[in-house]
PDB file of C-alpha atoms in Angstrom:
ATOM      1  CA  MET Z  18      42.179  89.508  13.880  1.00  0.00           C
ATOM      2  CA  GLU Z  19      40.526  87.725  16.748  1.00  0.00           C
ATOM      3  CA  GLU Z  20      40.774  84.033  17.624  1.00  0.00           C
ATOM      4  CA  ASN Z  21      37.366  83.162  16.228  1.00  0.00           C
ATOM      5  CA  GLY Z  22      38.352  84.308  12.727  1.00  0.00           C
ATOM      6  CA  THR Z  23      36.462  87.643  12.605  1.00  0.00           C
ATOM      7  CA  TYR Z  24      38.119  90.878  11.669  1.00  0.00           C
ATOM      8  CA  SER Z  25      37.776  94.100  13.574  1.00  0.00           C
ATOM      9  CA  TRP Z  26      38.846  97.550  12.446  1.00  0.00           C
ATOM     10  CA  PRO Z  27      39.817 100.296  14.715  1.00  0.00           C
ATOM     11  CA  GLY Z  28      36.803 102.074  16.042  1.00  0.00           C
ATOM     12  CA  ASN Z  29      34.381  99.280  14.964  1.00  0.00           C
ATOM     13  CA  SER Z  30      32.958  96.435  17.122  1.00  0.00           C
ATOM     14  CA  PRO Z  31      32.586  92.871  15.576  1.00  0.00           C
ATOM     15  CA  LYS Z  32      29.174  91.891  14.060  1.00  0.00           C
ATOM     16  CA  LYS Z  33      27.237  88.930  15.567  1.00  0.00           C
ATOM     17  CA  LYS Z  34      25.638  86.214  13.308  1.00  0.00           C
ATOM     18  CA  ARG Z  35      21.864  85.921  13.565  1.00  0.00           C
ATOM     19  CA  PRO Z  36      20.278  82.381  13.575  1.00  0.00           C
ATOM     20  CA  ASN Z  37      18.469  81.413  10.341  1.00  0.00           C
ATOM     21  CA  PHE Z  38      15.061  80.267  11.636  1.00  0.00           C
ATOM     22  CA  LYS Z  39      13.644  79.959   8.146  1.00  0.00           C
ATOM     23  CA  ARG Z  40      16.228  77.388   7.057  1.00  0.00           C
ATOM     24  CA  ALA Z  41      15.794  75.373  10.282  1.00  0.00           C
ATOM     25  CA  GLY Z  42      12.045  75.271   9.755  1.00  0.00           C
ATOM     26  CA  ARG Z  43      12.524  73.872   6.279  1.00  0.00           C
ATOM     27  CA  THR Z  44      14.827  71.147   7.591  1.00  0.00           C
ATOM     28  CA  VAL Z  45      12.343  70.105  10.275  1.00  0.00           C
ATOM     29  CA  LEU Z  46       9.558  70.055   7.716  1.00  0.00           C
ATOM     30  CA  VAL Z  47      11.584  67.825   5.384  1.00  0.00           C
ATOM     31  CA  VAL Z  48      12.428  65.454   8.213  1.00  0.00           C
ATOM     32  CA  LEU Z  49       8.781  65.222   9.244  1.00  0.00           C
ATOM     33  CA  LEU Z  50       7.746  64.657   5.656  1.00  0.00           C
ATOM     34  CA  VAL Z  51      10.292  61.841   5.290  1.00  0.00           C
ATOM     35  CA  LEU Z  52       9.070  60.230   8.503  1.00  0.00           C
ATOM     36  CA  VAL Z  53       5.471  60.418   7.306  1.00  0.00           C
ATOM     37  CA  VAL Z  54       6.399  58.882   3.945  1.00  0.00           C
ATOM     38  CA  VAL Z  55       8.376  56.073   5.609  1.00  0.00           C
ATOM     39  CA  SER Z  56       5.571  55.385   8.057  1.00  0.00           C
ATOM     40  CA  LEU Z  57       3.021  55.459   5.268  1.00  0.00           C
ATOM     41  CA  ALA Z  58       5.137  53.119   3.142  1.00  0.00           C
ATOM     42  CA  GLY Z  59       5.375  50.727   6.063  1.00  0.00           C
ATOM     43  CA  THR Z  60       1.576  50.527   6.242  1.00  0.00           C
ATOM     44  CA  CYS Z  61       1.091  50.224   2.482  1.00  0.00           C
ATOM     45  CA  PHE Z  62       3.249  47.160   1.887  1.00  0.00           C
ATOM     46  CA  TYR Z  63       3.152  43.743   3.486  1.00  0.00           C
ATOM     47  CA  THR Z  64       5.083  40.484   3.006  1.00  0.00           C
ATOM     48  CA  VAL Z  65       3.683  36.939   2.787  1.00  0.00           C
ATOM     49  CA  ASP Z  66       6.047  33.969   3.142  1.00  0.00           C
ATOM     50  CA  ASP Z  67       5.814  30.700   1.216  1.00  0.00           C
ATOM     51  CA  LYS Z  68       3.843  28.903   3.959  1.00  0.00           C
ATOM     52  CA  GLN Z  69       1.129  31.547   4.187  1.00  0.00           C
ATOM     53  CA  GLN Z  70      -1.720  33.198   2.367  1.00  0.00           C
ATOM     54  CA  ALA Z  71      -3.041  36.654   3.207  1.00  0.00           C
ATOM     55  CA  VAL Z  72      -6.706  37.637   3.243  1.00  0.00           C
ATOM     56  CA  VAL Z  73      -7.241  41.290   2.269  1.00  0.00           C
ATOM     57  CA  THR Z  74     -10.373  43.118   3.376  1.00  0.00           C
ATOM     58  CA  THR Z  75     -11.527  46.532   2.170  1.00  0.00           C
ATOM     59  CA  PHE Z  76     -13.770  48.327   4.640  1.00  0.00           C
ATOM     60  CA  GLY Z  77     -14.307  44.946   6.342  1.00  0.00           C
ATOM     61  CA  LYS Z  78     -15.241  43.014   3.186  1.00  0.00           C
ATOM     62  CA  VAL Z  79     -12.969  40.331   1.739  1.00  0.00           C
ATOM     63  CA  THR Z  80     -11.631  41.546  -1.595  1.00  0.00           C
ATOM     64  CA  ASP Z  81      -8.508  39.473  -2.255  1.00  0.00           C
ATOM     65  CA  VAL Z  82      -6.371  36.491  -1.208  1.00  0.00           C
ATOM     66  CA  THR Z  83      -2.654  36.878  -1.916  1.00  0.00           C
ATOM     67  CA  ASP Z  84       0.153  34.331  -2.018  1.00  0.00           C
ATOM     68  CA  ALA Z  85       3.845  34.560  -1.115  1.00  0.00           C
ATOM     69  CA  GLY Z  86       5.620  37.827  -1.944  1.00  0.00           C
ATOM     70  CA  VAL Z  87       5.494  41.573  -1.310  1.00  0.00           C
ATOM     71  CA  HIS Z  88       2.100  43.202  -1.865  1.00  0.00           C
ATOM     72  CA  PHE Z  89       0.516  46.674  -1.693  1.00  0.00           C
ATOM     73  CA  LYS Z  90      -2.538  47.703   0.319  1.00  0.00           C
ATOM     74  CA  LEU Z  91      -4.346  50.942   0.916  1.00  0.00           C
ATOM     75  CA  PRO Z  92      -3.361  52.758   4.127  1.00  0.00           C
ATOM     76  CA  PHE Z  93      -5.323  54.454   6.918  1.00  0.00           C
ATOM     77  CA  GLY Z  94      -7.366  51.353   7.687  1.00  0.00           C
ATOM     78  CA  ILE Z  95      -9.011  51.245   4.293  1.00  0.00           C
ATOM     79  CA  GLN Z  96      -7.573  47.792   3.736  1.00  0.00           C
ATOM     80  CA  SER Z  97      -6.424  45.294   6.350  1.00  0.00           C
ATOM     81  CA  VAL Z  98      -4.495  42.039   6.003  1.00  0.00           C
ATOM     82  CA  ARG Z  99      -4.697  38.785   7.995  1.00  0.00           C
ATOM     83  CA  LYS Z 100      -2.060  36.135   7.319  1.00  0.00           C
ATOM     84  CA  VAL Z 101      -2.918  32.436   7.623  1.00  0.00           C
ATOM     85  CA  ASP Z 102      -0.570  29.424   7.678  1.00  0.00           C
ATOM     86  CA  VAL Z 103      -2.020  27.273   4.892  1.00  0.00           C
ATOM     87  CA  ASN Z 104       0.960  25.047   4.017  1.00  0.00           C
ATOM     88  CA  VAL Z 105       1.638  23.873   7.559  1.00  0.00           C
ATOM     89  CA  TYR Z 106       0.375  20.635   9.061  1.00  0.00           C
ATOM     90  CA  GLN Z 107      -1.154  21.243  12.467  1.00  0.00           C
ATOM     91  CA  LYS Z 108      -2.127  18.634  15.027  1.00  0.00           C
ATOM     92  CA  ILE Z 109      -4.787  17.817  17.582  1.00  0.00           C
ATOM     93  CA  GLU Z 110      -4.084  15.296  20.339  1.00  0.00           C
ATOM     94  CA  LEU Z 111      -6.988  13.318  21.767  1.00  0.00           C
ATOM     95  CA  GLY Z 112      -6.738  11.171  24.854  1.00  0.00           C
ATOM     96  CA  TYR Z 113      -3.410  12.451  26.181  1.00  0.00           C
ATOM     97  CA  ASP Z 114      -1.817  15.769  27.086  1.00  0.00           C
ATOM     98  CA  ASP Z 115       1.585  17.336  26.414  1.00  0.00           C
ATOM     99  CA  GLN Z 116       3.158  15.221  29.195  1.00  0.00           C
ATOM    100  CA  ASN Z 117       1.807  12.061  27.504  1.00  0.00           C
ATOM    101  CA  ASN Z 118      -0.665  11.468  30.327  1.00  0.00           C
ATOM    102  CA  SER Z 119      -4.073   9.982  29.577  1.00  0.00           C
ATOM    103  CA  THR Z 120      -7.041  12.342  29.818  1.00  0.00           C
ATOM    104  CA  SER Z 121     -10.696  11.714  30.516  1.00  0.00           C
ATOM    105  CA  ASP Z 122     -11.687  11.754  26.836  1.00  0.00           C
ATOM    106  CA  SER Z 123      -9.601   8.627  26.120  1.00  0.00           C
ATOM    107  CA  SER Z 124     -12.110   6.216  27.729  1.00  0.00           C
ATOM    108  CA  MET Z 125     -14.566   4.765  25.216  1.00  0.00           C
ATOM    109  CA  ILE Z 126     -17.040   1.873  25.003  1.00  0.00           C
ATOM    110  CA  SER Z 127     -16.580  -0.686  22.245  1.00  0.00           C
ATOM    111  CA  GLY Z 128     -19.355  -2.395  20.303  1.00  0.00           C
ATOM    112  CA  ASP Z 129     -19.292  -5.417  22.639  1.00  0.00           C
ATOM    113  CA  TYR Z 130     -19.628  -3.197  25.750  1.00  0.00           C
ATOM    114  CA  ASN Z 131     -15.983  -3.171  26.856  1.00  0.00           C
ATOM    115  CA  ILE Z 132     -14.149  -0.079  28.057  1.00  0.00           C
ATOM    116  CA  VAL Z 133     -10.941   0.822  26.226  1.00  0.00           C
ATOM    117  CA  ASN Z 134      -8.564   3.764  26.439  1.00  0.00           C
ATOM    118  CA  VAL Z 135      -7.799   5.080  22.961  1.00  0.00           C
ATOM    119  CA  ASP Z 136      -5.333   7.896  22.175  1.00  0.00           C
ATOM    120  CA  PHE Z 137      -5.547   9.642  18.803  1.00  0.00           C
ATOM    121  CA  PHE Z 138      -3.204  11.931  16.897  1.00  0.00           C
ATOM    122  CA  VAL Z 139      -4.855  14.029  14.162  1.00  0.00           C
ATOM    123  CA  GLU Z 140      -3.154  16.145  11.496  1.00  0.00           C
ATOM    124  CA  TYR Z 141      -4.998  18.843   9.593  1.00  0.00           C
ATOM    125  CA  LYS Z 142      -4.326  21.963   7.565  1.00  0.00           C
ATOM    126  CA  ILE Z 143      -6.125  25.119   6.490  1.00  0.00           C
ATOM    127  CA  SER Z 144      -7.565  24.585   3.019  1.00  0.00           C
ATOM    128  CA  ASP Z 145      -9.523  27.841   2.639  1.00  0.00           C
ATOM    129  CA  PRO Z 146      -8.214  30.874   4.562  1.00  0.00           C
ATOM    130  CA  VAL Z 147     -11.365  32.943   3.981  1.00  0.00           C
ATOM    131  CA  GLN Z 148     -13.686  30.260   5.352  1.00  0.00           C
ATOM    132  CA  TYR Z 149     -11.244  29.582   8.178  1.00  0.00           C
ATOM    133  CA  LEU Z 150     -11.271  33.215   9.308  1.00  0.00           C
ATOM    134  CA  TYR Z 151     -14.894  34.197   8.775  1.00  0.00           C
ATOM    135  CA  SER Z 152     -17.184  31.149   8.590  1.00  0.00           C
ATOM    136  CA  SER Z 153     -16.923  30.194  12.293  1.00  0.00           C
ATOM    137  CA  ASN Z 154     -15.609  31.558  15.564  1.00  0.00           C
ATOM    138  CA  ASN Z 155     -13.334  28.639  16.474  1.00  0.00           C
ATOM    139  CA  PRO Z 156     -12.833  26.114  13.644  1.00  0.00           C
ATOM    140  CA  GLU Z 157     -10.204  24.127  15.618  1.00  0.00           C
ATOM    141  CA  LEU Z 158     -12.677  23.504  18.431  1.00  0.00           C
ATOM    142  CA  ILE Z 159     -15.306  22.413  15.912  1.00  0.00           C
ATOM    143  CA  LEU Z 160     -12.830  19.987  14.366  1.00  0.00           C
ATOM    144  CA  ARG Z 161     -11.825  18.625  17.761  1.00  0.00           C
ATOM    145  CA  ASN Z 162     -15.432  17.997  18.819  1.00  0.00           C
ATOM    146  CA  LEU Z 163     -16.186  16.446  15.441  1.00  0.00           C
ATOM    147  CA  ILE Z 164     -13.245  14.043  15.680  1.00  0.00           C
ATOM    148  CA  GLN Z 165     -14.164  13.024  19.215  1.00  0.00           C
ATOM    149  CA  SER Z 166     -17.727  12.326  18.122  1.00  0.00           C
ATOM    150  CA  GLN Z 167     -16.749  10.215  15.116  1.00  0.00           C
ATOM    151  CA  VAL Z 168     -14.036   8.334  17.014  1.00  0.00           C
ATOM    152  CA  ARG Z 169     -16.584   7.270  19.634  1.00  0.00           C
ATOM    153  CA  ASN Z 170     -19.008   6.379  16.869  1.00  0.00           C
ATOM    154  CA  VAL Z 171     -16.517   4.066  15.126  1.00  0.00           C
ATOM    155  CA  ILE Z 172     -15.187   2.561  18.369  1.00  0.00           C
ATOM    156  CA  GLY Z 173     -18.775   1.945  19.490  1.00  0.00           C
ATOM    157  CA  SER Z 174     -19.408  -0.163  16.378  1.00  0.00           C
ATOM    158  CA  SER Z 175     -16.154  -2.174  16.636  1.00  0.00           C
ATOM    159  CA  SER Z 176     -15.261  -5.123  18.831  1.00  0.00           C
ATOM    160  CA  VAL Z 177     -12.709  -4.723  21.589  1.00  0.00           C
ATOM    161  CA  ASP Z 178     -10.455  -7.273  19.884  1.00  0.00           C
ATOM    162  CA  SER Z 179     -10.248  -5.210  16.695  1.00  0.00           C
ATOM    163  CA  VAL Z 180      -9.635  -2.005  18.666  1.00  0.00           C
ATOM    164  CA  LEU Z 181      -6.770  -3.511  20.644  1.00  0.00           C
ATOM    165  CA  THR Z 182      -5.201  -5.749  17.985  1.00  0.00           C
ATOM    166  CA  ASP Z 183      -5.535  -5.822  14.211  1.00  0.00           C
ATOM    167  CA  GLY Z 184      -8.453  -3.465  13.545  1.00  0.00           C
ATOM    168  CA  LYS Z 185      -6.700  -0.143  14.192  1.00  0.00           C
ATOM    169  CA  GLU Z 186      -5.981   0.655  10.562  1.00  0.00           C
ATOM    170  CA  ASN Z 187      -9.580   0.073   9.564  1.00  0.00           C
ATOM    171  CA  ILE Z 188     -10.784   2.304  12.421  1.00  0.00           C
ATOM    172  CA  GLN Z 189      -8.413   5.087  11.335  1.00  0.00           C
ATOM    173  CA  MET Z 190      -9.708   4.910   7.761  1.00  0.00           C
ATOM    174  CA  GLN Z 191     -13.345   5.026   8.885  1.00  0.00           C
ATOM    175  CA  VAL Z 192     -12.781   8.021  11.167  1.00  0.00           C
ATOM    176  CA  LYS Z 193     -10.902   9.919   8.456  1.00  0.00           C
ATOM    177  CA  ALA Z 194     -13.606   9.257   5.857  1.00  0.00           C
ATOM    178  CA  LEU Z 195     -16.443  10.306   8.162  1.00  0.00           C
ATOM    179  CA  VAL Z 196     -14.733  13.484   9.390  1.00  0.00           C
ATOM    180  CA  SER Z 197     -13.692  14.503   5.860  1.00  0.00           C
ATOM    181  CA  ASP Z 198     -17.256  14.176   4.579  1.00  0.00           C
ATOM    182  CA  ILE Z 199     -18.655  16.275   7.432  1.00  0.00           C
ATOM    183  CA  LEU Z 200     -15.953  18.941   7.001  1.00  0.00           C
ATOM    184  CA  GLU Z 201     -17.043  19.375   3.384  1.00  0.00           C
ATOM    185  CA  ASP Z 202     -20.572  20.060   4.583  1.00  0.00           C
ATOM    186  CA  TYR Z 203     -19.479  22.417   7.376  1.00  0.00           C
ATOM    187  CA  ASP Z 204     -17.069  24.299   5.065  1.00  0.00           C
ATOM    188  CA  ILE Z 205     -14.989  25.810   7.885  1.00  0.00           C
ATOM    189  CA  GLY Z 206     -11.796  26.009   5.828  1.00  0.00           C
ATOM    190  CA  LEU Z 207     -10.082  22.955   7.348  1.00  0.00           C
ATOM    191  CA  SER Z 208      -9.154  19.648   5.732  1.00  0.00           C
ATOM    192  CA  LEU Z 209      -8.119  16.447   7.479  1.00  0.00           C
ATOM    193  CA  VAL Z 210      -4.690  15.073   6.528  1.00  0.00           C
ATOM    194  CA  ASP Z 211      -4.307  11.960   8.672  1.00  0.00           C
ATOM    195  CA  VAL Z 212      -5.691  10.123  11.683  1.00  0.00           C
ATOM    196  CA  LYS Z 213      -3.461   7.857  13.763  1.00  0.00           C
ATOM    197  CA  ILE Z 214      -4.182   5.732  16.825  1.00  0.00           C
ATOM    198  CA  GLN Z 215      -1.286   6.351  19.175  1.00  0.00           C
ATOM    199  CA  ASP Z 216      -2.273   3.684  21.660  1.00  0.00           C
ATOM    200  CA  ALA Z 217      -5.222   1.493  22.625  1.00  0.00           C
ATOM    201  CA  GLU Z 218      -5.357  -0.500  25.824  1.00  0.00           C
ATOM    202  CA  PRO Z 219      -7.831  -1.848  28.382  1.00  0.00           C
ATOM    203  CA  PRO Z 220      -8.378   0.111  31.603  1.00  0.00           C
ATOM    204  CA  THR Z 221      -6.987  -2.592  33.951  1.00  0.00           C
ATOM    205  CA  ASN Z 222      -3.643  -4.383  34.150  1.00  0.00           C
ATOM    206  CA  GLU Z 223      -5.235  -7.841  34.226  1.00  0.00           C
ATOM    207  CA  VAL Z 224      -7.023  -7.266  30.955  1.00  0.00           C
ATOM    208  CA  ILE Z 225      -3.881  -5.740  29.461  1.00  0.00           C
ATOM    209  CA  GLU Z 226      -1.891  -8.886  30.289  1.00  0.00           C
ATOM    210  CA  ALA Z 227      -4.639 -11.079  28.838  1.00  0.00           C
ATOM    211  CA  PHE Z 228      -4.664  -9.183  25.562  1.00  0.00           C
ATOM    212  CA  LYS Z 229      -0.870  -9.269  25.435  1.00  0.00           C
ATOM    213  CA  ALA Z 230      -1.069 -13.057  25.749  1.00  0.00           C
ATOM    214  CA  VAL Z 231      -3.621 -13.145  22.926  1.00  0.00           C
ATOM    215  CA  GLU Z 232      -1.401 -10.975  20.741  1.00  0.00           C
ATOM    216  CA  THR Z 233       1.593 -13.215  21.469  1.00  0.00           C
ATOM    217  CA  ALA Z 234      -0.429 -16.287  20.510  1.00  0.00           C
ATOM    218  CA  LYS Z 235      -1.465 -14.638  17.252  1.00  0.00           C
ATOM    219  CA  GLN Z 236       2.125 -13.795  16.438  1.00  0.00           C
ATOM    220  CA  GLN Z 237       3.176 -17.364  17.153  1.00  0.00           C
ATOM    221  CA  ALA Z 238       0.370 -18.650  14.942  1.00  0.00           C
ATOM    222  CA  GLU Z 239       1.526 -16.358  12.142  1.00  0.00           C
ATOM    223  CA  THR Z 240       5.074 -17.667  12.603  1.00  0.00           C
ATOM    224  CA  VAL Z 241       3.905 -21.281  12.334  1.00  0.00           C
ATOM    225  CA  ILE Z 242       1.834 -20.448   9.250  1.00  0.00           C
ATOM    226  CA  ASN Z 243       4.794 -18.727   7.626  1.00  0.00           C
ATOM    227  CA  ASP Z 244       7.031 -21.728   8.387  1.00  0.00           C
ATOM    228  CA  ALA Z 245       4.433 -24.068   6.887  1.00  0.00           C
ATOM    229  CA  LYS Z 246       4.194 -21.929   3.768  1.00  0.00           C
ATOM    230  CA  ALA Z 247       7.979 -21.914   3.467  1.00  0.00           C
ATOM    231  CA  TYR Z 248       8.026 -25.729   3.749  1.00  0.00           C
ATOM    232  CA  GLN Z 249       5.261 -25.932   1.176  1.00  0.00           C
ATOM    233  CA  ASN Z 250       7.128 -23.668  -1.216  1.00  0.00           C
ATOM    234  CA  ALA Z 251      10.249 -25.817  -0.781  1.00  0.00           C
ATOM    235  CA  LYS Z 252       8.427 -29.100  -1.460  1.00  0.00           C
ATOM    236  CA  ILE Z 253       6.195 -28.028  -4.306  1.00  0.00           C
ATOM    237  CA  PRO Z 254       8.975 -27.808  -6.958  1.00  0.00           C
ATOM    238  CA  SER Z 255      10.253 -31.347  -6.223  1.00  0.00           C
ATOM    239  CA  ALA Z 256       6.705 -32.729  -6.148  1.00  0.00           C
ATOM    240  CA  GLN Z 257       5.959 -30.964  -9.415  1.00  0.00           C
ATOM    241  CA  ALA Z 258       9.111 -32.443 -10.947  1.00  0.00           C
ATOM    242  CA  GLN Z 259       8.095 -35.925  -9.783  1.00  0.00           C
ATOM    243  CA  ALA Z 260       4.613 -35.440 -11.182  1.00  0.00           C
ATOM    244  CA  ASP Z 261       6.026 -34.286 -14.520  1.00  0.00           C
ATOM    245  CA  LYS Z 262       8.249 -37.367 -14.608  1.00  0.00           C
ATOM    246  CA  LEU Z 263       5.315 -39.684 -13.961  1.00  0.00           C
ATOM    247  CA  ILE Z 264       3.227 -37.946 -16.589  1.00  0.00           C
ATOM    248  CA  GLN Z 265       6.012 -38.235 -19.181  1.00  0.00           C
ATOM    249  CA  ASN Z 266       6.494 -41.929 -18.366  1.00  0.00           C
ATOM    250  CA  ALA Z 267       2.765 -42.568 -18.674  1.00  0.00           C
ATOM    251  CA  GLN Z 268       2.692 -40.764 -22.003  1.00  0.00           C
ATOM    252  CA  TYR Z 269       5.645 -42.881 -23.182  1.00  0.00           C
ATOM    253  CA  LEU Z 270       3.916 -46.135 -22.161  1.00  0.00           C
ATOM    254  CA  ARG Z 271       0.709 -44.992 -23.772  1.00  0.00           C
ATOM    255  CA  GLN Z 272       2.439 -44.293 -27.062  1.00  0.00           C
ATOM    256  CA  LYS Z 273       4.289 -47.633 -26.821  1.00  0.00           C
ATOM    257  CA  ARG Z 274       1.016 -49.507 -26.347  1.00  0.00           C
ATOM    258  CA  ILE Z 275      -0.501 -47.658 -29.270  1.00  0.00           C
ATOM    259  CA  ASN Z 276       2.448 -48.542 -31.487  1.00  0.00           C
ATOM    260  CA  GLN Z 277       2.251 -52.190 -30.441  1.00  0.00           C
ATOM    261  CA  ALA Z 278      -1.453 -52.286 -31.193  1.00  0.00           C
ATOM    262  CA  LEU Z 279      -0.873 -50.716 -34.584  1.00  0.00           C
ATOM    263  CA  GLU Z 280       1.843 -53.281 -35.281  1.00  0.00           C
ATOM    264  CA  GLN Z 281      -0.451 -56.158 -34.346  1.00  0.00           C
ATOM    265  CA  VAL Z 282      -3.205 -54.705 -36.501  1.00  0.00           C
ATOM    266  CA  ALA Z 283      -0.805 -54.506 -39.428  1.00  0.00           C
ATOM    267  CA  MET Z 284       0.345 -58.111 -38.888  1.00  0.00           C
ATOM    268  CA  PHE Z 285      -3.236 -59.317 -38.666  1.00  0.00           C
ATOM    269  CA  GLU Z 286      -4.188 -57.484 -41.826  1.00  0.00           C
ATOM    270  CA  ALA Z 287      -1.163 -58.986 -43.635  1.00  0.00           C
ATOM    271  CA  MET Z 288      -2.053 -62.459 -42.361  1.00  0.00           C
ATOM    272  CA  TYR Z 289      -5.636 -62.011 -43.431  1.00  0.00           C
ATOM    273  CA  ALA Z 290      -4.497 -60.989 -46.897  1.00  0.00           C
ATOM    274  CA  GLU Z 291      -2.470 -64.205 -47.155  1.00  0.00           C
ATOM    275  CA  TYR Z 292      -5.371 -66.219 -45.821  1.00  0.00           C
ATOM    276  CA  ALA Z 293      -7.684 -64.728 -48.413  1.00  0.00           C
ATOM    277  CA  GLN Z 294      -5.344 -65.846 -51.193  1.00  0.00           C
ATOM    278  CA  ASN Z 295      -4.953 -69.483 -49.961  1.00  0.00           C
ATOM    279  CA  PRO Z 296      -7.038 -70.397 -46.922  1.00  0.00           C
ATOM    280  CA  ALA Z 297      -5.913 -74.070 -46.675  1.00  0.00           C
ATOM    281  CA  ILE Z 298      -2.195 -73.387 -46.619  1.00  0.00           C
ATOM    282  CA  THR Z 299      -2.658 -70.513 -44.202  1.00  0.00           C
ATOM    283  CA  LYS Z 300      -4.687 -72.696 -41.842  1.00  0.00           C
ATOM    284  CA  SER Z 301      -2.014 -75.413 -41.849  1.00  0.00           C
ATOM    285  CA  ARG Z 302       0.775 -72.915 -41.205  1.00  0.00           C
ATOM    286  CA  MET Z 303      -1.170 -71.323 -38.417  1.00  0.00           C
ATOM    287  CA  TYR Z 304      -1.864 -74.777 -36.945  1.00  0.00           C
ATOM    288  CA  TYR Z 305       1.794 -75.797 -36.958  1.00  0.00           C
ATOM    289  CA  GLU Z 306       2.901 -72.430 -35.534  1.00  0.00           C
ATOM    290  CA  THR Z 307       0.384 -72.766 -32.763  1.00  0.00           C
ATOM    291  CA  ILE Z 308       1.544 -76.335 -31.947  1.00  0.00           C
ATOM    292  CA  SER Z 309       5.168 -75.175 -31.799  1.00  0.00           C
ATOM    293  CA  GLN Z 310       4.200 -72.387 -29.410  1.00  0.00           C
ATOM    294  CA  VAL Z 311       2.043 -74.627 -27.223  1.00  0.00           C
ATOM    295  CA  LEU Z 312       4.513 -77.563 -27.164  1.00  0.00           C
ATOM    296  CA  PRO Z 313       7.968 -76.016 -27.265  1.00  0.00           C
ATOM    297  CA  GLY Z 314      10.888 -78.495 -27.552  1.00  0.00           C
ATOM    298  CA  VAL Z 315       8.682 -81.370 -28.757  1.00  0.00           C
ATOM    299  CA  LYS Z 316       9.832 -83.147 -31.913  1.00  0.00           C
ATOM    300  CA  LEU Z 317       7.144 -83.555 -34.498  1.00  0.00           C
ATOM    301  CA  TYR Z 318       7.031 -86.413 -37.014  1.00  0.00           C
ATOM    302  CA  ILE Z 319       4.745 -85.988 -39.956  1.00  0.00           C
ATOM    303  CA  ASN Z 320       3.342 -89.148 -41.560  1.00  0.00           C
ATOM    304  CA  THR Z 321       2.839 -88.499 -45.172  1.00  0.00           C
ATOM    305  CA  GLY Z 322       1.311 -91.997 -45.727  1.00  0.00           C
ATOM    306  CA  SER Z 323       4.083 -93.267 -48.043  1.00  0.00           C
ATOM    307  CA  GLY Z 324       5.503 -95.756 -45.515  1.00  0.00           C
ATOM    308  CA  ALA Z 325       2.338 -97.642 -44.577  1.00  0.00           C
ATOM    309  CA  ASP Z 326       4.230-100.705 -43.496  1.00  0.00           C
ATOM    310  CA  VAL Z 327       6.078 -98.763 -40.830  1.00  0.00           C
ATOM    311  CA  GLN Z 328       4.627 -99.309 -37.406  1.00  0.00           C
ATOM    312  CA  MET Z 329       3.782 -96.051 -35.748  1.00  0.00           C
ATOM    313  CA  LEU Z 330       4.589 -97.550 -32.396  1.00  0.00           C
ATOM    314  CA  LEU Z 331       8.219 -98.139 -33.240  1.00  0.00           C
ATOM    315  CA  PRO Z 332      10.720 -96.382 -30.986  1.00  0.00           C
ATOM    316  CA  LEU Z 333      11.548 -93.818 -33.608  1.00  0.00           C
ATOM    317  CA  GLU Z 334      13.155 -91.555 -31.101  1.00  0.00           C
ATOM    318  CA  SER Z 335      15.920 -93.991 -30.212  1.00  0.00           C
ATOM    319  CA  MET Z 336      16.481 -94.888 -33.832  1.00  0.00           C
ATOM    320  CA  VAL Z 337      16.761 -91.297 -34.863  1.00  0.00           C
ATOM    321  CA  ASP Z 338      19.101 -90.562 -32.018  1.00  0.00           C
ATOM    322  CA  GLY Z 339      21.232 -93.569 -32.889  1.00  0.00           C
ATOM    323  CA  GLY Z 340      21.395 -92.531 -36.474  1.00  0.00           C
ATOM    324  CA  ASN Z 341      22.485 -89.075 -35.480  1.00  0.00           C
ATOM    325  CA  ALA Z 342      25.108 -90.617 -33.230  1.00  0.00           C
ATOM    326  CA  GLN Z 343      26.537 -92.543 -36.176  1.00  0.00           C
TER     327      GLN Z 343
END
């Protein structure tokens, strides 16, 4: 027995193994077939993430739009896939570059013929991937030119005061509305999300300082107005309470006067009823009551005519007083 494990008999030489070319050919064929299948599978399936949509074309014609997930397509160039980021907000900067430096397109003329530097920040997204890919060559450039045109249009119809101070929000709304309407007509697959004015300032330092002074004065005026409104709000409740008190007092006096008038009416009606029953007695009583009211504290002596011999000029007062003293 030799070291390699083969046996040899006396008089016989060991047999050599012949390579199996047929089996090796089968193995190579299987490996090639597996590689072809794997390569083919790699071209037949594609993945779309949750921020994308995929546009599928068959022989160059759009046949499908797929959402997030794993999808199948025909190999060998029969179908091709282009992925588009549809759920991502993208931006366009107007008037400044990546280093936050002003560019030439920031200078604009306002409606009252003043030059202002306006920087815009625009957000947009892809609303229709098919139109975005095939309706125009460069939809972003179209959107950029459109925004620049409408920004200059709105700034050109606004005063420099509104551009630099309190009219920015209105300008943003106008630009967004105009651009959105035109994008619907162009149908390039883009939709405008937001328009923001990053900064607006005059071209010279002197004018900048003047507008800063104006803005400071406006803020001070707003502060004074707010203080006045606060004072007003503090005083109104007390004034309202005082007014309510006066109104209640007036209503009380009014009702008191009415009651007094009703009482006098009732007394008059009662007196008139008595007068109707006996006019002479009522007249005498009314006469004596009136005399007592007109001449308070005066003693009245009534001559009934029985003592005719009594002189009316006698000092009756002293006699009566003396009699009372006794």
